[in-house]
mmCIF file of C-alpha atoms in Angstrom:
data_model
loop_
_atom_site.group_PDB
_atom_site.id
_atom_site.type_symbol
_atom_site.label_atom_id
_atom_site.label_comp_id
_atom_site.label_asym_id
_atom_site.label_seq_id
_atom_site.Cartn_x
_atom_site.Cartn_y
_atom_site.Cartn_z
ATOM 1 C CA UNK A 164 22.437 191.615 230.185
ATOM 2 C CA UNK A 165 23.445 189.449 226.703
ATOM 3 C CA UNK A 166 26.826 190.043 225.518
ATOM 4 C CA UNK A 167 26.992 191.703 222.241
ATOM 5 C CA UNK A 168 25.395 194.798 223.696
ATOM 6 C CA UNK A 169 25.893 198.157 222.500
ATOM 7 C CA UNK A 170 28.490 200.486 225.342
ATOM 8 C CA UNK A 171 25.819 203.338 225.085
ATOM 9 C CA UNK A 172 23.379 202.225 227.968
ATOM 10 C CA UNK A 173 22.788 205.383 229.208
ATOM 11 C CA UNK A 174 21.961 207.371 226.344
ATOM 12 C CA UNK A 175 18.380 207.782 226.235
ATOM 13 C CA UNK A 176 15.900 206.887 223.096
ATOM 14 C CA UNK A 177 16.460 209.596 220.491
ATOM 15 C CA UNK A 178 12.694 210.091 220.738
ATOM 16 C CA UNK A 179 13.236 212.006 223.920
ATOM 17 C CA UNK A 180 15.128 214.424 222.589
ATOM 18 C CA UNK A 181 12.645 215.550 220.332
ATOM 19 C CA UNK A 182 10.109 215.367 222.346
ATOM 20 C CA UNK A 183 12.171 217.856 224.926
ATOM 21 C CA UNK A 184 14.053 219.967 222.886
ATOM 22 C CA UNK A 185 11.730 220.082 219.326
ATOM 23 C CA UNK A 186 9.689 222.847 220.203
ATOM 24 C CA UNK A 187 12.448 224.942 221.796
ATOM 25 C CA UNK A 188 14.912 224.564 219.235
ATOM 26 C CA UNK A 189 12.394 225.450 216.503
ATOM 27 C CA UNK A 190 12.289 228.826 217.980
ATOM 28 C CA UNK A 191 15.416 228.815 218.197
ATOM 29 C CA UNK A 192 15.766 228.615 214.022
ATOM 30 C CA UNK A 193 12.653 230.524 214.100
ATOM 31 C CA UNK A 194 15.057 233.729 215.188
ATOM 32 C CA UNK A 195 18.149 232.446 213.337
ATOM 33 C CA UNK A 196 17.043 231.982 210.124
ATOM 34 C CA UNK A 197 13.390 232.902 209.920
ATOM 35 C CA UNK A 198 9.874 231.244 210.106
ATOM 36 C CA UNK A 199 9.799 230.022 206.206
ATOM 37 C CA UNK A 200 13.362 227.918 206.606
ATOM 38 C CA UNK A 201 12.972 227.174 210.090
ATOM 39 C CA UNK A 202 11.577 223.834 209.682
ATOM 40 C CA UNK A 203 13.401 222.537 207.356
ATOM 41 C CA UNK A 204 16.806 223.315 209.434
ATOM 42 C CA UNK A 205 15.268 221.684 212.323
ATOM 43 C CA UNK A 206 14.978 218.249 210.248
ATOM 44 C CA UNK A 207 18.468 219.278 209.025
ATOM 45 C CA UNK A 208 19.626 219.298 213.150
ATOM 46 C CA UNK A 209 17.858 216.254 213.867
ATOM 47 C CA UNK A 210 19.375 214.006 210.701
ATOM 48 C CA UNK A 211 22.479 215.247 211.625
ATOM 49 C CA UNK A 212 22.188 214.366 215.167
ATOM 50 C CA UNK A 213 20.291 211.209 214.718
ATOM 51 C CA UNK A 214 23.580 210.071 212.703
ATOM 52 C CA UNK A 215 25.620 211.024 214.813
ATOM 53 C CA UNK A 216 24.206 209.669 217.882
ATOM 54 C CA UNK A 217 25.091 206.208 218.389
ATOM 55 C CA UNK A 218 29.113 207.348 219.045
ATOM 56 C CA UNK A 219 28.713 209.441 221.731
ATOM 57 C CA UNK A 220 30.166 208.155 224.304
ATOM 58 C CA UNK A 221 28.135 209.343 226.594
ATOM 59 C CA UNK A 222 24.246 211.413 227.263
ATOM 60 C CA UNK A 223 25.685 214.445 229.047
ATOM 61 C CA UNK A 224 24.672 217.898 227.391
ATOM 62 C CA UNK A 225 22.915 216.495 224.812
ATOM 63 C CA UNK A 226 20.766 219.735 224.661
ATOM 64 C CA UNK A 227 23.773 222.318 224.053
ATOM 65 C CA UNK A 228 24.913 219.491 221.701
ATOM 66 C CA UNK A 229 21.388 219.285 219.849
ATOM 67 C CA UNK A 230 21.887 223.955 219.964
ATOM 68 C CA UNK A 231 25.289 223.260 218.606
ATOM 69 C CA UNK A 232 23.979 221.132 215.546
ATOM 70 C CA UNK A 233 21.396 223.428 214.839
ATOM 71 C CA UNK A 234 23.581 226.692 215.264
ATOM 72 C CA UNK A 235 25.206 225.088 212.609
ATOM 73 C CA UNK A 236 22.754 224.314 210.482
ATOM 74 C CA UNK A 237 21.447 228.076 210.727
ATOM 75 C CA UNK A 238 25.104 229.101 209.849
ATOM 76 C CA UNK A 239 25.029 226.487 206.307
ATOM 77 C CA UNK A 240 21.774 227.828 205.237
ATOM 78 C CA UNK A 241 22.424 231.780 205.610
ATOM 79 C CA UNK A 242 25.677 231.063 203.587
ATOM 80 C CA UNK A 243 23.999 229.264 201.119
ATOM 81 C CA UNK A 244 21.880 232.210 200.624
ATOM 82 C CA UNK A 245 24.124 234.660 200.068
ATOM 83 C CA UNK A 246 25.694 232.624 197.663
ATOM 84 C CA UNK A 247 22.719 232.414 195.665
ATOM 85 C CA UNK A 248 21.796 236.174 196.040
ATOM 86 C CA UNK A 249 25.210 236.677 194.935
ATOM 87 C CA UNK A 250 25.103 234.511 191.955
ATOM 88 C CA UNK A 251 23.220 234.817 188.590
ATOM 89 C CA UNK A 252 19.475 234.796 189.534
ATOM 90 C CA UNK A 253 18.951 232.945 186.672
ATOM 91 C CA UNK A 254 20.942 229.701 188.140
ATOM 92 C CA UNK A 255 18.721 230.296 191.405
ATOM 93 C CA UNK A 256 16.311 227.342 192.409
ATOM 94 C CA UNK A 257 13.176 229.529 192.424
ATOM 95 C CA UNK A 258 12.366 227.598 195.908
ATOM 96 C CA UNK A 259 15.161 229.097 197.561
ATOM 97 C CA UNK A 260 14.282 232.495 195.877
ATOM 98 C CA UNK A 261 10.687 232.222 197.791
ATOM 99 C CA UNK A 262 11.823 231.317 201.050
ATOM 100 C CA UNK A 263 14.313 233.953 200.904
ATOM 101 C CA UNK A 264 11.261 236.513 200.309
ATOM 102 C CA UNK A 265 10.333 238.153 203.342
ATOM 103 C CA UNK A 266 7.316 236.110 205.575
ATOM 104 C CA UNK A 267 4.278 237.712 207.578
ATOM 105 C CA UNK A 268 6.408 237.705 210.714
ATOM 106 C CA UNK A 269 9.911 238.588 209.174
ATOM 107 C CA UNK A 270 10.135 241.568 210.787
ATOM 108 C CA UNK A 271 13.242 244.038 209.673
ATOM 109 C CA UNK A 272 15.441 243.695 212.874
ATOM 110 C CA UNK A 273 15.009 240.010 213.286
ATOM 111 C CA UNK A 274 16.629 240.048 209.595
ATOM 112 C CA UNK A 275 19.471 241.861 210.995
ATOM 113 C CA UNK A 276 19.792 239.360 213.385
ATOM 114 C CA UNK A 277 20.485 236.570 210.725
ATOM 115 C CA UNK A 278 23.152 238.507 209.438
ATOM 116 C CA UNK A 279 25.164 238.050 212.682
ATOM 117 C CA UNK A 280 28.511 235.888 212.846
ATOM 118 C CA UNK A 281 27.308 232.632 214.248
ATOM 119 C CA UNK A 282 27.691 232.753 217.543
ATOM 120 C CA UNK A 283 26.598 236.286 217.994
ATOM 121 C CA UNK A 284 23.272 235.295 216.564
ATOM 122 C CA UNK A 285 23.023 232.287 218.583
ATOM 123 C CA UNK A 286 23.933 234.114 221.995
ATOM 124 C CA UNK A 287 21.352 237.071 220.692
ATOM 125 C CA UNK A 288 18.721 234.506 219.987
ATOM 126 C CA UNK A 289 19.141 232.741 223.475
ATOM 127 C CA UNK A 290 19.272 236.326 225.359
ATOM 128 C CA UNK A 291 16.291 237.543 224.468
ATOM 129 C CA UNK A 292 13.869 235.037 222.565
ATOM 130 C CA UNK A 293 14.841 232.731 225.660
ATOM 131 C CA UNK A 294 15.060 235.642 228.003
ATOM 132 C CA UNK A 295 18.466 233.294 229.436
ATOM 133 C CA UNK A 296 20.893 234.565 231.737
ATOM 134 C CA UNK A 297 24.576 234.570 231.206
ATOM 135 C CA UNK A 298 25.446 231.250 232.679
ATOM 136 C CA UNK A 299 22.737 229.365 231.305
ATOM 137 C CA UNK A 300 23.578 230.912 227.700
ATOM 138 C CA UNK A 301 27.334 229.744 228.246
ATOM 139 C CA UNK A 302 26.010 226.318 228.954
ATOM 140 C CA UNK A 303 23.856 225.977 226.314
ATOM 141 C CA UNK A 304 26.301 227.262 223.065
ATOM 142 C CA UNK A 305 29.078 225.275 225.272
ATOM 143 C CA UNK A 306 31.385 228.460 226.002
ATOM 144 C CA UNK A 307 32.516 230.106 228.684
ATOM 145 C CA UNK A 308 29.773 232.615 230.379
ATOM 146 C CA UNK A 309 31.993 235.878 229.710
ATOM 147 C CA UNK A 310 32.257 234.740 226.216
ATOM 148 C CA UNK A 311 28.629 234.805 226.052
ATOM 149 C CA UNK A 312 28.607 238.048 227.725
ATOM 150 C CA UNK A 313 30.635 239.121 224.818
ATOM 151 C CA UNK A 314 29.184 237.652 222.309
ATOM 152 C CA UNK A 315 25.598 239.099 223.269
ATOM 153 C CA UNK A 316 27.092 242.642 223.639
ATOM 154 C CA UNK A 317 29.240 242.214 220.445
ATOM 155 C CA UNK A 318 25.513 241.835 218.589
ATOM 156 C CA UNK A 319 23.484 244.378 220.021
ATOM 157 C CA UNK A 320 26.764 246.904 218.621
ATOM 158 C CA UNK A 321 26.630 245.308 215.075
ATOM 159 C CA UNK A 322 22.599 245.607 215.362
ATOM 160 C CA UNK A 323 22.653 249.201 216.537
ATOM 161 C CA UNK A 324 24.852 250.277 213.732
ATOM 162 C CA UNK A 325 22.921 248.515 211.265
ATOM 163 C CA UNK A 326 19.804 250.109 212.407
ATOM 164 C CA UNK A 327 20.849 253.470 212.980
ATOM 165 C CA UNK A 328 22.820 253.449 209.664
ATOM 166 C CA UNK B 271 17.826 248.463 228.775
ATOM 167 C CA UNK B 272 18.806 249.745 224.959
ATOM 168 C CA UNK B 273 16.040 250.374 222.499
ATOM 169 C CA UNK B 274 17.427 247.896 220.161
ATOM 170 C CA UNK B 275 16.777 245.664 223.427
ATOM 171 C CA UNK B 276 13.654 246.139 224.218
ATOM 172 C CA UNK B 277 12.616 246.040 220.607
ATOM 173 C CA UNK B 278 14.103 242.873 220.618
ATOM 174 C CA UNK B 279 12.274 241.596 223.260
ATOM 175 C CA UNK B 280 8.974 242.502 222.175
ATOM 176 C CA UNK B 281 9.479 241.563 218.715
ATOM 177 C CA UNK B 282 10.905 237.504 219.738
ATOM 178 C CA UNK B 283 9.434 235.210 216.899
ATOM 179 C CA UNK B 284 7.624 232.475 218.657
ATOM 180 C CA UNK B 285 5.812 230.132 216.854
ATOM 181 C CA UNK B 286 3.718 226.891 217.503
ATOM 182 C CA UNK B 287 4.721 223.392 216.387
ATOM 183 C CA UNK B 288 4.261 222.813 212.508
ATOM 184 C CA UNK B 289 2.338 219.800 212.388
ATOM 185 C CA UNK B 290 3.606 216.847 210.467
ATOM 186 C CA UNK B 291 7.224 217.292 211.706
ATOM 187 C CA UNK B 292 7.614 214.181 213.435
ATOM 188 C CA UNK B 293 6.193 212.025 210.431
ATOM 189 C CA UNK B 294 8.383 213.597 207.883
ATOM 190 C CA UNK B 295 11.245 213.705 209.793
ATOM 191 C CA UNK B 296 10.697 210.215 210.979
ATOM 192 C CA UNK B 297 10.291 209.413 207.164
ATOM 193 C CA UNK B 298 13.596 210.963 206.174
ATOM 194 C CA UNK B 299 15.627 209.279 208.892
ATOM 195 C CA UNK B 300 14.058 205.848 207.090
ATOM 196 C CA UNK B 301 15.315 206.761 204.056
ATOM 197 C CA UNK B 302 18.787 207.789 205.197
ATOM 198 C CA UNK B 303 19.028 204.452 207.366
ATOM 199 C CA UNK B 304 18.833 206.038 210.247
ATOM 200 C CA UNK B 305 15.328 204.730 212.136
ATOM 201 C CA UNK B 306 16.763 201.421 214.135
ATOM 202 C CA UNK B 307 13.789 201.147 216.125
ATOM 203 C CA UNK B 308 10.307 202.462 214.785
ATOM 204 C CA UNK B 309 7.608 201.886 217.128
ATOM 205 C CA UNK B 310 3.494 202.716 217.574
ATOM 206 C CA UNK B 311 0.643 202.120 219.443
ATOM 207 C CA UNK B 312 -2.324 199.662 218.232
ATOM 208 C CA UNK B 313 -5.535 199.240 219.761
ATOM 209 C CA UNK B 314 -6.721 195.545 220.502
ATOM 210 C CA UNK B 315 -8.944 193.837 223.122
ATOM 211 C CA UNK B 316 -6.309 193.337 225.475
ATOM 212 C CA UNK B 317 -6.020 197.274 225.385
ATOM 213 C CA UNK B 318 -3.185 199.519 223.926
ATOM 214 C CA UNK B 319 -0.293 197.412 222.991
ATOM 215 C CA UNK B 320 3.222 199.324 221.474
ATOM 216 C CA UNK B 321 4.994 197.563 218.428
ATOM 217 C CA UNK B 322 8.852 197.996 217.853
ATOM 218 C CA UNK B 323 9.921 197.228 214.668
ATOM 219 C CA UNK B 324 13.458 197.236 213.468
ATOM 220 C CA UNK B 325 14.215 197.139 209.947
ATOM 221 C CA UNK B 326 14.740 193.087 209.987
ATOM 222 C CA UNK B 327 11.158 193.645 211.863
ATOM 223 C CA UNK B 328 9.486 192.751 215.068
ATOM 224 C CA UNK B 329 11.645 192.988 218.042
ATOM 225 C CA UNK B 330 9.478 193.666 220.597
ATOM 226 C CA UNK B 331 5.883 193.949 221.703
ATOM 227 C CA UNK B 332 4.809 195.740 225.063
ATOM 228 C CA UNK B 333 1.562 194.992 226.646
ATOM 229 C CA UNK B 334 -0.564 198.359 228.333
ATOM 230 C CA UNK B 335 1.139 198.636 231.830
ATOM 231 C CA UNK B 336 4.705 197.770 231.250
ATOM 232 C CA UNK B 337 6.663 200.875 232.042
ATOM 233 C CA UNK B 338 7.581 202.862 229.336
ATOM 234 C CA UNK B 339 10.918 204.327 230.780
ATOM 235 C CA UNK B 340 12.269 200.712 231.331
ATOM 236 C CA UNK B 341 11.079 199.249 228.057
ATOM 237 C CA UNK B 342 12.697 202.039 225.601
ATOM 238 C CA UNK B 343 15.929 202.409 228.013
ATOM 239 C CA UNK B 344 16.052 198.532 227.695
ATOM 240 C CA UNK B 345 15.573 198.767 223.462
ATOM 241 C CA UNK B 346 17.889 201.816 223.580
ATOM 242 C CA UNK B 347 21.100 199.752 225.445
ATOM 243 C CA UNK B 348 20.254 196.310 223.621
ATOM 244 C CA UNK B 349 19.161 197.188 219.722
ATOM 245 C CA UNK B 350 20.185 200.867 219.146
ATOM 246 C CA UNK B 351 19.543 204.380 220.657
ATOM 247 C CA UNK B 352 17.660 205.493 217.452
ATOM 248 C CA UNK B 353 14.324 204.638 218.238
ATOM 249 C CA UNK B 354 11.557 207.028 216.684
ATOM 250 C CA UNK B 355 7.756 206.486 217.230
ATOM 251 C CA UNK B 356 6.819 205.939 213.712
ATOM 252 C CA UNK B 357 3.463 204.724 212.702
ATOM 253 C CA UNK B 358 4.459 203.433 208.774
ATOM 254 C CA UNK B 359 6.878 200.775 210.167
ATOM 255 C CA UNK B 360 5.038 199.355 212.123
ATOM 256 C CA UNK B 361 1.216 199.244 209.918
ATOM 257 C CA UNK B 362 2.036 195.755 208.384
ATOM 258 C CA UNK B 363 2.385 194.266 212.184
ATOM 259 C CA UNK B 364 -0.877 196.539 213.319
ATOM 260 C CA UNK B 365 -2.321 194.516 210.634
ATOM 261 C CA UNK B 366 -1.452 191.332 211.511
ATOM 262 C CA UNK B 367 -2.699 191.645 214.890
ATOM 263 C CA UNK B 368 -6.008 193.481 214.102
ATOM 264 C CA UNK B 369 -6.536 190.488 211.666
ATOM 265 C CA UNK B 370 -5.598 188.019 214.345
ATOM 266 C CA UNK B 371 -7.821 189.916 217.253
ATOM 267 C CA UNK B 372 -10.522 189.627 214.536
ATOM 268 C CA UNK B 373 -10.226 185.772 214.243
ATOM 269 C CA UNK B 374 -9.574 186.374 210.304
ATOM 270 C CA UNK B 375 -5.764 185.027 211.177
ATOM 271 C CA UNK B 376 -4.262 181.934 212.688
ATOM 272 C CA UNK B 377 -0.484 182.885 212.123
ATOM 273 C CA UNK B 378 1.663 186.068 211.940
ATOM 274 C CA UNK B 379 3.790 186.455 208.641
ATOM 275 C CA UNK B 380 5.459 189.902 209.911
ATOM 276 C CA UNK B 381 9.304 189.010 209.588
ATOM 277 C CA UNK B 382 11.167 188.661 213.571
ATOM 278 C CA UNK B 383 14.009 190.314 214.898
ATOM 279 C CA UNK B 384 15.666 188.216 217.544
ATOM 280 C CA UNK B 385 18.363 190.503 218.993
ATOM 281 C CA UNK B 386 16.457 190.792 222.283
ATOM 282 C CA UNK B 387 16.535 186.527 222.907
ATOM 283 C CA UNK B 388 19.605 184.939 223.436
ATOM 284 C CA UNK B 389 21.074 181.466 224.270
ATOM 285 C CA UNK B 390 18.523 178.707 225.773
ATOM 286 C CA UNK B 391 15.725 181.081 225.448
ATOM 287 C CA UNK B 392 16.300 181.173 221.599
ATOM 288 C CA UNK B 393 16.305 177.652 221.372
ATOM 289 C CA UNK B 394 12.608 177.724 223.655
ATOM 290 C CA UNK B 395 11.452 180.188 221.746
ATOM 291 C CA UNK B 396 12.150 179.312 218.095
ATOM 292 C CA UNK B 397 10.267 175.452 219.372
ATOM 293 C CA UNK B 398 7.566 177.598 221.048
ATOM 294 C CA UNK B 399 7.001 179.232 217.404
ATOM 295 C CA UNK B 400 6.198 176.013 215.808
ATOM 296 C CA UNK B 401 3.300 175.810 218.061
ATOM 297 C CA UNK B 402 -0.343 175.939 216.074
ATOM 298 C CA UNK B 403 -3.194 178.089 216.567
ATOM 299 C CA UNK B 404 -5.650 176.278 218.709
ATOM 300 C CA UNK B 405 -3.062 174.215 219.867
ATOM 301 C CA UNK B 406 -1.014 174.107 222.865
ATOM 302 C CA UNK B 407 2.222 171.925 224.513
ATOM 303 C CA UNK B 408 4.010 171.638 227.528
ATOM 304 C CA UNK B 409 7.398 173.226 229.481
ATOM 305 C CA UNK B 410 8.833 169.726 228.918
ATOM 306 C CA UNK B 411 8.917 169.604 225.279
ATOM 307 C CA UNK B 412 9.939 172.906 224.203
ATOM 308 C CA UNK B 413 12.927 172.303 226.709
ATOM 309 C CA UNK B 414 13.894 169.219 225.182
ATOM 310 C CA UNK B 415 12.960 170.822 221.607
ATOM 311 C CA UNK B 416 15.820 173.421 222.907
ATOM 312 C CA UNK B 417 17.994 170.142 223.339
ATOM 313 C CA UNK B 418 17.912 170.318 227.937
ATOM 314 C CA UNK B 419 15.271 167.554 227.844
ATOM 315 C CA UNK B 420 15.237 168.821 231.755
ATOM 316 C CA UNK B 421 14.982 172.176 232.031
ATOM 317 C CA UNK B 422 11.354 172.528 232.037
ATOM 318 C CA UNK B 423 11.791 175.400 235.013
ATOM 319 C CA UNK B 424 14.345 177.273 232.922
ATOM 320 C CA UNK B 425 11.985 176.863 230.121
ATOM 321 C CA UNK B 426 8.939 178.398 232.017
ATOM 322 C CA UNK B 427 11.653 181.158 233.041
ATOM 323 C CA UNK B 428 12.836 182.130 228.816
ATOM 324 C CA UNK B 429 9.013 181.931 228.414
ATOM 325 C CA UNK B 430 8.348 184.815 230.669
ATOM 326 C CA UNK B 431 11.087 186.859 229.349
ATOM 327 C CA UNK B 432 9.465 186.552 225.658
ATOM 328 C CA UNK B 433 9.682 190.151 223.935
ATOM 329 C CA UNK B 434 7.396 189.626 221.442
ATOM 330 C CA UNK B 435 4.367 187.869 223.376
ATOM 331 C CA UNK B 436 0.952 187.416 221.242
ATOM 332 C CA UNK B 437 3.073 186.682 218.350
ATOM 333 C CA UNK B 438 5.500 184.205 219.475
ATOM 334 C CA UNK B 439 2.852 182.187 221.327
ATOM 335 C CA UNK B 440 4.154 181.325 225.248
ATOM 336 C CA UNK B 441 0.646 181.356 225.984
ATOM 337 C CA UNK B 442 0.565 178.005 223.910
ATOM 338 C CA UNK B 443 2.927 176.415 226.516
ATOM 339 C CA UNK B 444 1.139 174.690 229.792
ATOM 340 C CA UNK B 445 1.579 172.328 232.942
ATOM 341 C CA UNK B 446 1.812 168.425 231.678
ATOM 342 C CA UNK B 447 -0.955 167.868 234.075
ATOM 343 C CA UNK B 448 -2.495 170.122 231.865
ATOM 344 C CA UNK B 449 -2.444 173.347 234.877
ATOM 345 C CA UNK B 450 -1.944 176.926 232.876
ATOM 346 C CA UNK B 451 1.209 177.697 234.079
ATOM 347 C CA UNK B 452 2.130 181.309 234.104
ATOM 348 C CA UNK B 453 2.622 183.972 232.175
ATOM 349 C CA UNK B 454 4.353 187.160 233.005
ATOM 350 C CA UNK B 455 1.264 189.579 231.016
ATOM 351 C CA UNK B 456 -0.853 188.215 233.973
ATOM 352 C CA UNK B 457 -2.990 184.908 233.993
ATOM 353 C CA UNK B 458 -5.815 186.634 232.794
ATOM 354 C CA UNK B 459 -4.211 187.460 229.352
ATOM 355 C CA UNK B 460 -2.629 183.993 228.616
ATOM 356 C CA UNK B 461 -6.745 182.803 229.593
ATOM 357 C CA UNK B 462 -7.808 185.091 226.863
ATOM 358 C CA UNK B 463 -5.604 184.169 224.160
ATOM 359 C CA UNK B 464 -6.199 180.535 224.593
ATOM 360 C CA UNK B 465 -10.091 180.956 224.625
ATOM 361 C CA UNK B 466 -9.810 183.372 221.305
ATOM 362 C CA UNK B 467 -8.351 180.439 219.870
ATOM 363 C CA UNK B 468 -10.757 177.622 220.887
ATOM 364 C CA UNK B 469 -8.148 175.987 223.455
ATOM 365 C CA UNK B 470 -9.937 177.290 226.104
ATOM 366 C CA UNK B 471 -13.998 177.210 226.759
ATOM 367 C CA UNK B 472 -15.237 180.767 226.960
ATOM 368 C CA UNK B 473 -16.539 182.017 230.360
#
């Protein structure tokens, strides 16, 4: 091999990523933030990644690293949204106003979900639209398997209250 | 199981793939300067060949049958690992070849990339470029063109490890005693170039 050659020979063409992980992690934002936004946070988690791909040193975990982007990304966008439902409706970019309006399949408890803290939504999300186990959640949001434990249990309290109350 | 589990389970958005998302998404990562290594399939005689395209343009060109897994690993270590299949890229080079299949074009104006030739090959190359439609030269001279007036075998050898066959024309390079040579696309192929361009009687 030609000197001059990039160090990053074993990370894979970025194409394979999306072909693997595209449909999953769509589903993923699906549950996170809803079906209107979903999209659009999955092009989000792919820019993001495609820039920053190139300096990893390495292609280990590349899909908890692709959740981890677009965990993120779900995270910016709910945030944004509050801010604008908090501000003056009249400063609101009426685009954002109709993709915060509820979709055919935004169902009422799946809302609830997206008002989680981060990584309870995330570990919610991969419990039961995944149907994961512990150990494979851990792997996936990159944390320890009782903190995913935790973090799964943490949401269903927080969605119990908010559906009971 | 809770309730609030079990609802959740039943309830689990799933949704099918929106279509579209890999053209706009590949068309946002162009406009960010992102997409390093665009590439496509085109149809031609010589069956499905893929174009890569970088943005300083055509850096490679795989014939059907060359292993997929190899060719992208090999763009992914040697140009950049952000390679998207991404028809617009690569429609002006599509073009050029459909044209040239067609017999309504003698030479390709598509710019080159030549990050995947180095060193004597270059040199074999770039005097291999200068070679005509419809006509044809030998090992010896585009090894002395590349300044090793001797190196006709090494020649023969950059030859076969051309990335962009077709367009940089190795199947324009023969045997002084006028023999075919070889070609690393298969005999056959270099045969059928040569005849489309009248170097070669048909049949």
């Amino acid at each position: 091999m030609p000197r001059g050659v990039s160090p990053h020979v074993d990370l894979p063409p970025f194409q394979s990523l999306i072909d693997d992980h595209a449909s999953e992690l769509h589903r993923f934002l699906v549950a996170s933030v809803g079906p209107t936004d979903a999209e659009d946070c999955l092009q989000e988690t792919f820019i993001s990644a495609l820039r920053a791909y190139p300096r990893l040193r390495h292609g280990d975990h590349l899909r908890a690293w692709l959740y981890t982007i677009a965990q993120r990304k779900a995270t910016d966008l709910i945030r944004r949204r509050a801010r604008h439902r908090a501000g003056n409706l009249d400063d609101a970019d009426p685009a954002q106003l109709a993709s915060a309006a509820p979709g055919v399949l935004d169902d009422g408890l799946w809302r609830s979900v997206r008002t989680l803290p981060p990584k309870q939504r995330a570990a919610v999300v991969h419990r039961f639209v995944f149907d994961l186990a512990y150990a494979q959640i851990a792997e996936r949001m990159g944390v320890s398997e009782e903190a995913a434990r935790q973090n799964v249990s943490a949401g269903l309290r927080r969605l119990r209250m908010e559906v009971t109350s | 199981m809770t309730d609030i589990e079990r609802d959740l389970r039943t309830i689990a958005p799933a949704y099918p793939d929106a279509p579209g998302f890999a053209e706009a998404l590949a068309r946002r990562a162009a406009d960010a300067g992102l997409l390093d290594v665009a590439y496509a399939t085109a149809d031609s005689p010589m069956g499905e060949l893929t174009v890569f395209v970088t943005p300083r343009g055509l850096v490679r060109l795989a014939y059907p049958g060359e292993p997929q897994g190899e060719l992208m690993a090999e763009l992914a270590a040697r140009v950049s690992p952000r390679i998207l299949r991404a028809p617009g890229p690569t429609d002006e080079v599509r073009r050029e070849l459909d044209d040239y299949f067609s017999g309504r074009r003698r030479a390709f104006e598509v710019p080159l990339d030549w990050s995947l030739v180095r060193g004597f090959a270059r040199g074999v190359l770039r005097a291999t470029a200068e070679v005509p439609f419809g006509a044809v030269t030998t090992y010896g001279w585009v090894a002395a063109e590349a300044g090793s007036p001797r190196g006709a075998r090494a020649a023969g050898n950059a030859l076969g490890s051309n990335p962009i066959p077709i367009v940089l024309p190795c199947h324009r390079v023969l045997h002084a005693d006028g023999g075919l040579g070889g070609y690393t696309g298969g005999l056959d192929r270099k045969r059928f170039l040569l005849t489309l361009e009248g170097s070669l009687a048909s049949g």
